[in-house]
Amino acid sequence: MTGTTMAAGPFTDGPPVQFKAACPDCRARFELAPGELRLAIGGSRRSTFYSFTCPECGVAVRKPAGERIVELLTGGGVRTLRSV
């Protein structure tokens, strides 16, 4: 994700949440719905990441997720896996 932008929170009457993202392989820029992203929260910064499949080229993308990204993705309804 080049930047994470939420259009509306899950508890508002606004439009559905969309996240801006970019593919490191084909360099396409696009928006993804929460169901198109996965967030994995591990015990360390190295094991906390988000992933998605590029809608343009089909490559599986995995990027690190810091505290702010975790907050935005979980608040936007992205499915989250927590490892112990």
PDB file of N, CA and C in Angstrom:
ATOM      1  N   MET A   1       0.829  -1.169   0.000  1.00  0.00           N
ATOM      2  CA  MET A   1       0.000   0.000   0.000  1.00  0.00           C
ATOM      3  C   MET A   1       0.876   1.236   0.000  1.00  0.00           C
ATOM      4  N   THR A   2       0.605   2.065  -0.905  1.00  0.00           N
ATOM      5  CA  THR A   2       1.363   3.307  -0.926  1.00  0.00           C
ATOM      6  C   THR A   2       0.852   4.207   0.179  1.00  0.00           C
ATOM      7  N   GLY A   3      -0.428   4.210   0.362  1.00  0.00           N
ATOM      8  CA  GLY A   3      -1.074   4.965   1.426  1.00  0.00           C
ATOM      9  C   GLY A   3      -2.352   4.247   1.757  1.00  0.00           C
ATOM     10  N   THR A   4      -2.761   4.334   2.954  1.00  0.00           N
ATOM     11  CA  THR A   4      -3.998   3.682   3.337  1.00  0.00           C
ATOM     12  C   THR A   4      -5.024   4.759   3.604  1.00  0.00           C
ATOM     13  N   THR A   5      -6.109   4.711   2.863  1.00  0.00           N
ATOM     14  CA  THR A   5      -7.160   5.701   3.008  1.00  0.00           C
ATOM     15  C   THR A   5      -8.477   4.978   3.227  1.00  0.00           C
ATOM     16  N   MET A   6      -9.200   5.409   4.226  1.00  0.00           N
ATOM     17  CA  MET A   6     -10.500   4.834   4.467  1.00  0.00           C
ATOM     18  C   MET A   6     -11.539   5.849   4.027  1.00  0.00           C
ATOM     19  N   ALA A   7     -12.509   5.392   3.240  1.00  0.00           N
ATOM     20  CA  ALA A   7     -13.556   6.287   2.767  1.00  0.00           C
ATOM     21  C   ALA A   7     -14.576   6.563   3.855  1.00  0.00           C
ATOM     22  N   ALA A   8     -14.849   5.569   4.678  1.00  0.00           N
ATOM     23  CA  ALA A   8     -15.799   5.722   5.784  1.00  0.00           C
ATOM     24  C   ALA A   8     -15.549   4.609   6.772  1.00  0.00           C
ATOM     25  N   GLY A   9     -15.849   4.846   8.030  1.00  0.00           N
ATOM     26  CA  GLY A   9     -15.665   3.827   9.052  1.00  0.00           C
ATOM     27  C   GLY A   9     -16.791   2.818   9.020  1.00  0.00           C
ATOM     28  N   PRO A  10     -16.611   1.665   9.685  1.00  0.00           N
ATOM     29  CA  PRO A  10     -17.627   0.628   9.645  1.00  0.00           C
ATOM     30  C   PRO A  10     -18.911   1.010  10.369  1.00  0.00           C
ATOM     31  N   PHE A  11     -18.915   2.047  11.191  1.00  0.00           N
ATOM     32  CA  PHE A  11     -20.098   2.430  11.949  1.00  0.00           C
ATOM     33  C   PHE A  11     -20.724   3.721  11.444  1.00  0.00           C
ATOM     34  N   THR A  12     -20.465   4.049  10.177  1.00  0.00           N
ATOM     35  CA  THR A  12     -21.055   5.258   9.597  1.00  0.00           C
ATOM     36  C   THR A  12     -22.012   4.858   8.493  1.00  0.00           C
ATOM     37  N   ASP A  13     -22.792   5.806   8.040  1.00  0.00           N
ATOM     38  CA  ASP A  13     -23.717   5.554   6.943  1.00  0.00           C
ATOM     39  C   ASP A  13     -23.102   5.918   5.600  1.00  0.00           C
ATOM     40  N   GLY A  14     -21.825   6.201   5.583  1.00  0.00           N
ATOM     41  CA  GLY A  14     -21.158   6.616   4.361  1.00  0.00           C
ATOM     42  C   GLY A  14     -20.888   5.446   3.432  1.00  0.00           C
ATOM     43  N   PRO A  15     -20.153   5.714   2.364  1.00  0.00           N
ATOM     44  CA  PRO A  15     -19.832   4.661   1.396  1.00  0.00           C
ATOM     45  C   PRO A  15     -18.952   3.588   2.033  1.00  0.00           C
ATOM     46  N   PRO A  16     -18.880   2.411   1.414  1.00  0.00           N
ATOM     47  CA  PRO A  16     -18.042   1.342   1.966  1.00  0.00           C
ATOM     48  C   PRO A  16     -16.573   1.762   2.024  1.00  0.00           C
ATOM     49  N   VAL A  17     -15.834   1.157   2.916  1.00  0.00           N
ATOM     50  CA  VAL A  17     -14.408   1.440   3.081  1.00  0.00           C
ATOM     51  C   VAL A  17     -13.645   0.905   1.879  1.00  0.00           C
ATOM     52  N   GLN A  18     -12.710   1.684   1.381  1.00  0.00           N
ATOM     53  CA  GLN A  18     -11.809   1.287   0.301  1.00  0.00           C
ATOM     54  C   GLN A  18     -10.397   1.678   0.704  1.00  0.00           C
ATOM     55  N   PHE A  19      -9.441   0.828   0.412  1.00  0.00           N
ATOM     56  CA  PHE A  19      -8.046   1.092   0.736  1.00  0.00           C
ATOM     57  C   PHE A  19      -7.258   1.269  -0.552  1.00  0.00           C
ATOM     58  N   LYS A  20      -6.464   2.327  -0.629  1.00  0.00           N
ATOM     59  CA  LYS A  20      -5.597   2.543  -1.780  1.00  0.00           C
ATOM     60  C   LYS A  20      -4.383   1.644  -1.624  1.00  0.00           C
ATOM     61  N   ALA A  21      -3.980   1.030  -2.738  1.00  0.00           N
ATOM     62  CA  ALA A  21      -2.835   0.114  -2.711  1.00  0.00           C
ATOM     63  C   ALA A  21      -2.106   0.198  -4.042  1.00  0.00           C
ATOM     64  N   ALA A  22      -0.916  -0.373  -4.067  1.00  0.00           N
ATOM     65  CA  ALA A  22      -0.127  -0.435  -5.293  1.00  0.00           C
ATOM     66  C   ALA A  22       0.636  -1.752  -5.322  1.00  0.00           C
ATOM     67  N   CYS A  23       0.840  -2.268  -6.521  1.00  0.00           N
ATOM     68  CA  CYS A  23       1.576  -3.514  -6.704  1.00  0.00           C
ATOM     69  C   CYS A  23       3.050  -3.202  -6.941  1.00  0.00           C
ATOM     70  N   PRO A  24       3.946  -3.845  -6.193  1.00  0.00           N
ATOM     71  CA  PRO A  24       5.370  -3.604  -6.404  1.00  0.00           C
ATOM     72  C   PRO A  24       5.890  -4.243  -7.697  1.00  0.00           C
ATOM     73  N   ASP A  25       5.159  -5.219  -8.247  1.00  0.00           N
ATOM     74  CA  ASP A  25       5.610  -5.886  -9.472  1.00  0.00           C
ATOM     75  C   ASP A  25       5.220  -5.116 -10.730  1.00  0.00           C
ATOM     76  N   CYS A  26       3.911  -4.903 -10.925  1.00  0.00           N
ATOM     77  CA  CYS A  26       3.457  -4.246 -12.151  1.00  0.00           C
ATOM     78  C   CYS A  26       3.256  -2.738 -11.968  1.00  0.00           C
ATOM     79  N   ARG A  27       3.371  -2.270 -10.741  1.00  0.00           N
ATOM     80  CA  ARG A  27       3.258  -0.856 -10.379  1.00  0.00           C
ATOM     81  C   ARG A  27       1.856  -0.261 -10.591  1.00  0.00           C
ATOM     82  N   ALA A  28       0.864  -1.112 -10.724  1.00  0.00           N
ATOM     83  CA  ALA A  28      -0.511  -0.628 -10.849  1.00  0.00           C
ATOM     84  C   ALA A  28      -0.966  -0.049  -9.518  1.00  0.00           C
ATOM     85  N   ARG A  29      -1.844   0.952  -9.592  1.00  0.00           N
ATOM     86  CA  ARG A  29      -2.453   1.554  -8.405  1.00  0.00           C
ATOM     87  C   ARG A  29      -3.942   1.283  -8.489  1.00  0.00           C
ATOM     88  N   PHE A  30      -4.546   0.952  -7.335  1.00  0.00           N
ATOM     89  CA  PHE A  30      -5.946   0.557  -7.322  1.00  0.00           C
ATOM     90  C   PHE A  30      -6.503   0.708  -5.920  1.00  0.00           C
ATOM     91  N   GLU A  31      -7.792   0.466  -5.774  1.00  0.00           N
ATOM     92  CA  GLU A  31      -8.453   0.470  -4.471  1.00  0.00           C
ATOM     93  C   GLU A  31      -8.965  -0.931  -4.188  1.00  0.00           C
ATOM     94  N   LEU A  32      -8.875  -1.328  -2.919  1.00  0.00           N
ATOM     95  CA  LEU A  32      -9.310  -2.655  -2.490  1.00  0.00           C
ATOM     96  C   LEU A  32     -10.357  -2.533  -1.391  1.00  0.00           C
ATOM     97  N   ALA A  33     -11.336  -3.403  -1.438  1.00  0.00           N
ATOM     98  CA  ALA A  33     -12.324  -3.501  -0.369  1.00  0.00           C
ATOM     99  C   ALA A  33     -11.721  -4.301   0.783  1.00  0.00           C
ATOM    100  N   PRO A  34     -12.248  -4.166   1.988  1.00  0.00           N
ATOM    101  CA  PRO A  34     -11.714  -4.909   3.136  1.00  0.00           C
ATOM    102  C   PRO A  34     -11.628  -6.416   2.902  1.00  0.00           C
ATOM    103  N   GLY A  35     -12.560  -6.993   2.172  1.00  0.00           N
ATOM    104  CA  GLY A  35     -12.543  -8.428   1.905  1.00  0.00           C
ATOM    105  C   GLY A  35     -11.428  -8.881   0.984  1.00  0.00           C
ATOM    106  N   GLU A  36     -10.758  -7.935   0.329  1.00  0.00           N
ATOM    107  CA  GLU A  36      -9.670  -8.261  -0.586  1.00  0.00           C
ATOM    108  C   GLU A  36      -8.301  -8.200   0.093  1.00  0.00           C
ATOM    109  N   LEU A  37      -8.286  -7.855   1.377  1.00  0.00           N
ATOM    110  CA  LEU A  37      -7.048  -7.758   2.147  1.00  0.00           C
ATOM    111  C   LEU A  37      -7.083  -8.745   3.305  1.00  0.00           C
ATOM    112  N   ARG A  38      -5.912  -9.163   3.761  1.00  0.00           N
ATOM    113  CA  ARG A  38      -5.772  -9.978   4.964  1.00  0.00           C
ATOM    114  C   ARG A  38      -4.688  -9.341   5.826  1.00  0.00           C
ATOM    115  N   LEU A  39      -4.907  -9.344   7.124  1.00  0.00           N
ATOM    116  CA  LEU A  39      -3.944  -8.791   8.072  1.00  0.00           C
ATOM    117  C   LEU A  39      -3.516  -9.887   9.028  1.00  0.00           C
ATOM    118  N   ALA A  40      -2.225 -10.076   9.187  1.00  0.00           N
ATOM    119  CA  ALA A  40      -1.680 -11.045  10.140  1.00  0.00           C
ATOM    120  C   ALA A  40      -0.913 -10.272  11.208  1.00  0.00           C
ATOM    121  N   ILE A  41      -1.318 -10.444  12.461  1.00  0.00           N
ATOM    122  CA  ILE A  41      -0.657  -9.769  13.574  1.00  0.00           C
ATOM    123  C   ILE A  41       0.119 -10.801  14.362  1.00  0.00           C
ATOM    124  N   GLY A  42       1.425 -10.678  14.336  1.00  0.00           N
ATOM    125  CA  GLY A  42       2.298 -11.618  15.033  1.00  0.00           C
ATOM    126  C   GLY A  42       2.845 -11.023  16.307  1.00  0.00           C
ATOM    127  N   GLY A  43       3.769 -11.735  16.897  1.00  0.00           N
ATOM    128  CA  GLY A  43       4.373 -11.305  18.149  1.00  0.00           C
ATOM    129  C   GLY A  43       5.455 -10.255  17.987  1.00  0.00           C
ATOM    130  N   SER A  44       5.801  -9.925  16.749  1.00  0.00           N
ATOM    131  CA  SER A  44       6.849  -8.925  16.517  1.00  0.00           C
ATOM    132  C   SER A  44       6.515  -8.121  15.266  1.00  0.00           C
ATOM    133  N   ARG A  45       7.289  -7.085  15.038  1.00  0.00           N
ATOM    134  CA  ARG A  45       7.085  -6.264  13.840  1.00  0.00           C
ATOM    135  C   ARG A  45       7.338  -7.061  12.577  1.00  0.00           C
ATOM    136  N   ARG A  46       8.277  -8.010  12.640  1.00  0.00           N
ATOM    137  CA  ARG A  46       8.616  -8.813  11.464  1.00  0.00           C
ATOM    138  C   ARG A  46       7.501  -9.775  11.085  1.00  0.00           C
ATOM    139  N   SER A  47       6.679 -10.152  12.052  1.00  0.00           N
ATOM    140  CA  SER A  47       5.614 -11.116  11.767  1.00  0.00           C
ATOM    141  C   SER A  47       4.233 -10.465  11.671  1.00  0.00           C
ATOM    142  N   THR A  48       4.193  -9.145  11.565  1.00  0.00           N
ATOM    143  CA  THR A  48       2.940  -8.422  11.384  1.00  0.00           C
ATOM    144  C   THR A  48       2.939  -7.831   9.976  1.00  0.00           C
ATOM    145  N   PHE A  49       1.970  -8.267   9.160  1.00  0.00           N
ATOM    146  CA  PHE A  49       1.935  -7.853   7.768  1.00  0.00           C
ATOM    147  C   PHE A  49       0.513  -7.910   7.231  1.00  0.00           C
ATOM    148  N   TYR A  50       0.314  -7.300   6.073  1.00  0.00           N
ATOM    149  CA  TYR A  50      -0.950  -7.424   5.363  1.00  0.00           C
ATOM    150  C   TYR A  50      -0.645  -7.974   3.979  1.00  0.00           C
ATOM    151  N   SER A  51      -1.649  -8.588   3.386  1.00  0.00           N
ATOM    152  CA  SER A  51      -1.442  -9.172   2.067  1.00  0.00           C
ATOM    153  C   SER A  51      -2.690  -9.013   1.211  1.00  0.00           C
ATOM    154  N   PHE A  52      -2.475  -9.072  -0.092  1.00  0.00           N
ATOM    155  CA  PHE A  52      -3.554  -8.990  -1.061  1.00  0.00           C
ATOM    156  C   PHE A  52      -3.035  -9.523  -2.384  1.00  0.00           C
ATOM    157  N   THR A  53      -3.941  -9.786  -3.301  1.00  0.00           N
ATOM    158  CA  THR A  53      -3.585 -10.204  -4.651  1.00  0.00           C
ATOM    159  C   THR A  53      -3.817  -9.026  -5.579  1.00  0.00           C
ATOM    160  N   CYS A  54      -2.814  -8.716  -6.372  1.00  0.00           N
ATOM    161  CA  CYS A  54      -2.928  -7.600  -7.304  1.00  0.00           C
ATOM    162  C   CYS A  54      -4.022  -7.918  -8.327  1.00  0.00           C
ATOM    163  N   PRO A  55      -5.016  -7.028  -8.463  1.00  0.00           N
ATOM    164  CA  PRO A  55      -6.082  -7.278  -9.429  1.00  0.00           C
ATOM    165  C   PRO A  55      -5.635  -7.117 -10.885  1.00  0.00           C
ATOM    166  N   GLU A  56      -4.476  -6.505 -11.097  1.00  0.00           N
ATOM    167  CA  GLU A  56      -3.981  -6.293 -12.460  1.00  0.00           C
ATOM    168  C   GLU A  56      -3.144  -7.458 -12.971  1.00  0.00           C
ATOM    169  N   CYS A  57      -2.166  -7.907 -12.163  1.00  0.00           N
ATOM    170  CA  CYS A  57      -1.243  -8.948 -12.632  1.00  0.00           C
ATOM    171  C   CYS A  57      -1.390 -10.274 -11.888  1.00  0.00           C
ATOM    172  N   GLY A  58      -2.148 -10.293 -10.791  1.00  0.00           N
ATOM    173  CA  GLY A  58      -2.401 -11.537 -10.071  1.00  0.00           C
ATOM    174  C   GLY A  58      -1.331 -11.973  -9.092  1.00  0.00           C
ATOM    175  N   VAL A  59      -0.304 -11.166  -8.894  1.00  0.00           N
ATOM    176  CA  VAL A  59       0.760 -11.538  -7.974  1.00  0.00           C
ATOM    177  C   VAL A  59       0.285 -11.385  -6.526  1.00  0.00           C
ATOM    178  N   ALA A  60       0.731 -12.283  -5.660  1.00  0.00           N
ATOM    179  CA  ALA A  60       0.437 -12.190  -4.228  1.00  0.00           C
ATOM    180  C   ALA A  60       1.399 -11.180  -3.620  1.00  0.00           C
ATOM    181  N   VAL A  61       0.864 -10.171  -2.951  1.00  0.00           N
ATOM    182  CA  VAL A  61       1.675  -9.095  -2.371  1.00  0.00           C
ATOM    183  C   VAL A  61       1.594  -9.191  -0.855  1.00  0.00           C
ATOM    184  N   ARG A  62       2.741  -9.075  -0.202  1.00  0.00           N
ATOM    185  CA  ARG A  62       2.821  -9.096   1.262  1.00  0.00           C
ATOM    186  C   ARG A  62       3.694  -7.925   1.687  1.00  0.00           C
ATOM    187  N   LYS A  63       3.147  -7.088   2.590  1.00  0.00           N
ATOM    188  CA  LYS A  63       3.889  -5.904   3.042  1.00  0.00           C
ATOM    189  C   LYS A  63       3.825  -5.805   4.564  1.00  0.00           C
ATOM    190  N   PRO A  64       4.861  -5.246   5.192  1.00  0.00           N
ATOM    191  CA  PRO A  64       4.842  -5.079   6.647  1.00  0.00           C
ATOM    192  C   PRO A  64       3.758  -4.090   7.072  1.00  0.00           C
ATOM    193  N   ALA A  65       3.211  -4.311   8.256  1.00  0.00           N
ATOM    194  CA  ALA A  65       2.158  -3.429   8.778  1.00  0.00           C
ATOM    195  C   ALA A  65       2.576  -2.888  10.138  1.00  0.00           C
ATOM    196  N   GLY A  66       2.823  -1.594  10.187  1.00  0.00           N
ATOM    197  CA  GLY A  66       3.123  -0.926  11.448  1.00  0.00           C
ATOM    198  C   GLY A  66       1.839  -0.664  12.219  1.00  0.00           C
ATOM    199  N   GLU A  67       1.968  -0.036  13.361  1.00  0.00           N
ATOM    200  CA  GLU A  67       0.822   0.212  14.237  1.00  0.00           C
ATOM    201  C   GLU A  67      -0.307   0.977  13.548  1.00  0.00           C
ATOM    202  N   ARG A  68       0.025   2.006  12.799  1.00  0.00           N
ATOM    203  CA  ARG A  68      -1.001   2.824  12.144  1.00  0.00           C
ATOM    204  C   ARG A  68      -1.751   2.025  11.072  1.00  0.00           C
ATOM    205  N   ILE A  69      -1.021   1.235  10.289  1.00  0.00           N
ATOM    206  CA  ILE A  69      -1.653   0.408   9.262  1.00  0.00           C
ATOM    207  C   ILE A  69      -2.570  -0.620   9.923  1.00  0.00           C
ATOM    208  N   VAL A  70      -2.113  -1.248  11.006  1.00  0.00           N
ATOM    209  CA  VAL A  70      -2.941  -2.216  11.734  1.00  0.00           C
ATOM    210  C   VAL A  70      -4.227  -1.544  12.209  1.00  0.00           C
ATOM    211  N   GLU A  71      -4.102  -0.360  12.758  1.00  0.00           N
ATOM    212  CA  GLU A  71      -5.266   0.383  13.256  1.00  0.00           C
ATOM    213  C   GLU A  71      -6.262   0.679  12.127  1.00  0.00           C
ATOM    214  N   LEU A  72      -5.767   1.152  10.993  1.00  0.00           N
ATOM    215  CA  LEU A  72      -6.640   1.481   9.866  1.00  0.00           C
ATOM    216  C   LEU A  72      -7.316   0.244   9.282  1.00  0.00           C
ATOM    217  N   LEU A  73      -6.549  -0.829   9.110  1.00  0.00           N
ATOM    218  CA  LEU A  73      -7.111  -2.035   8.521  1.00  0.00           C
ATOM    219  C   LEU A  73      -8.137  -2.700   9.436  1.00  0.00           C
ATOM    220  N   THR A  74      -7.823  -2.812  10.712  1.00  0.00           N
ATOM    221  CA  THR A  74      -8.788  -3.436  11.624  1.00  0.00           C
ATOM    222  C   THR A  74     -10.031  -2.565  11.766  1.00  0.00           C
ATOM    223  N   GLY A  75      -9.854  -1.249  11.825  1.00  0.00           N
ATOM    224  CA  GLY A  75     -10.991  -0.333  11.906  1.00  0.00           C
ATOM    225  C   GLY A  75     -11.845  -0.339  10.655  1.00  0.00           C
ATOM    226  N   GLY A  76     -11.251  -0.724   9.538  1.00  0.00           N
ATOM    227  CA  GLY A  76     -11.966  -0.758   8.277  1.00  0.00           C
ATOM    228  C   GLY A  76     -12.589  -2.098   7.957  1.00  0.00           C
ATOM    229  N   GLY A  77     -12.467  -3.051   8.884  1.00  0.00           N
ATOM    230  CA  GLY A  77     -13.131  -4.330   8.687  1.00  0.00           C
ATOM    231  C   GLY A  77     -12.327  -5.396   7.969  1.00  0.00           C
ATOM    232  N   VAL A  78     -11.009  -5.236   7.868  1.00  0.00           N
ATOM    233  CA  VAL A  78     -10.174  -6.242   7.219  1.00  0.00           C
ATOM    234  C   VAL A  78     -10.062  -7.469   8.129  1.00  0.00           C
ATOM    235  N   ARG A  79     -10.223  -8.652   7.552  1.00  0.00           N
ATOM    236  CA  ARG A  79     -10.110  -9.900   8.300  1.00  0.00           C
ATOM    237  C   ARG A  79      -8.710 -10.013   8.890  1.00  0.00           C
ATOM    238  N   THR A  80      -8.641 -10.326  10.181  1.00  0.00           N
ATOM    239  CA  THR A  80      -7.374 -10.329  10.907  1.00  0.00           C
ATOM    240  C   THR A  80      -7.093 -11.684  11.518  1.00  0.00           C
ATOM    241  N   LEU A  81      -5.858 -12.147  11.364  1.00  0.00           N
ATOM    242  CA  LEU A  81      -5.378 -13.380  11.972  1.00  0.00           C
ATOM    243  C   LEU A  81      -4.349 -12.990  13.020  1.00  0.00           C
ATOM    244  N   ARG A  82      -4.550 -13.422  14.244  1.00  0.00           N
ATOM    245  CA  ARG A  82      -3.584 -13.137  15.309  1.00  0.00           C
ATOM    246  C   ARG A  82      -2.859 -14.415  15.675  1.00  0.00           C
ATOM    247  N   SER A  83      -1.536 -14.365  15.666  1.00  0.00           N
ATOM    248  CA  SER A  83      -0.750 -15.538  16.071  1.00  0.00           C
ATOM    249  C   SER A  83      -0.213 -15.294  17.477  1.00  0.00           C
ATOM    250  N   VAL A  84      -0.081 -16.355  18.190  1.00  0.00           N
ATOM    251  CA  VAL A  84       0.341 -16.259  19.590  1.00  0.00           C
ATOM    252  C   VAL A  84       1.828 -16.429  19.708  1.00  0.00           C
TER     253      VAL A  84
END
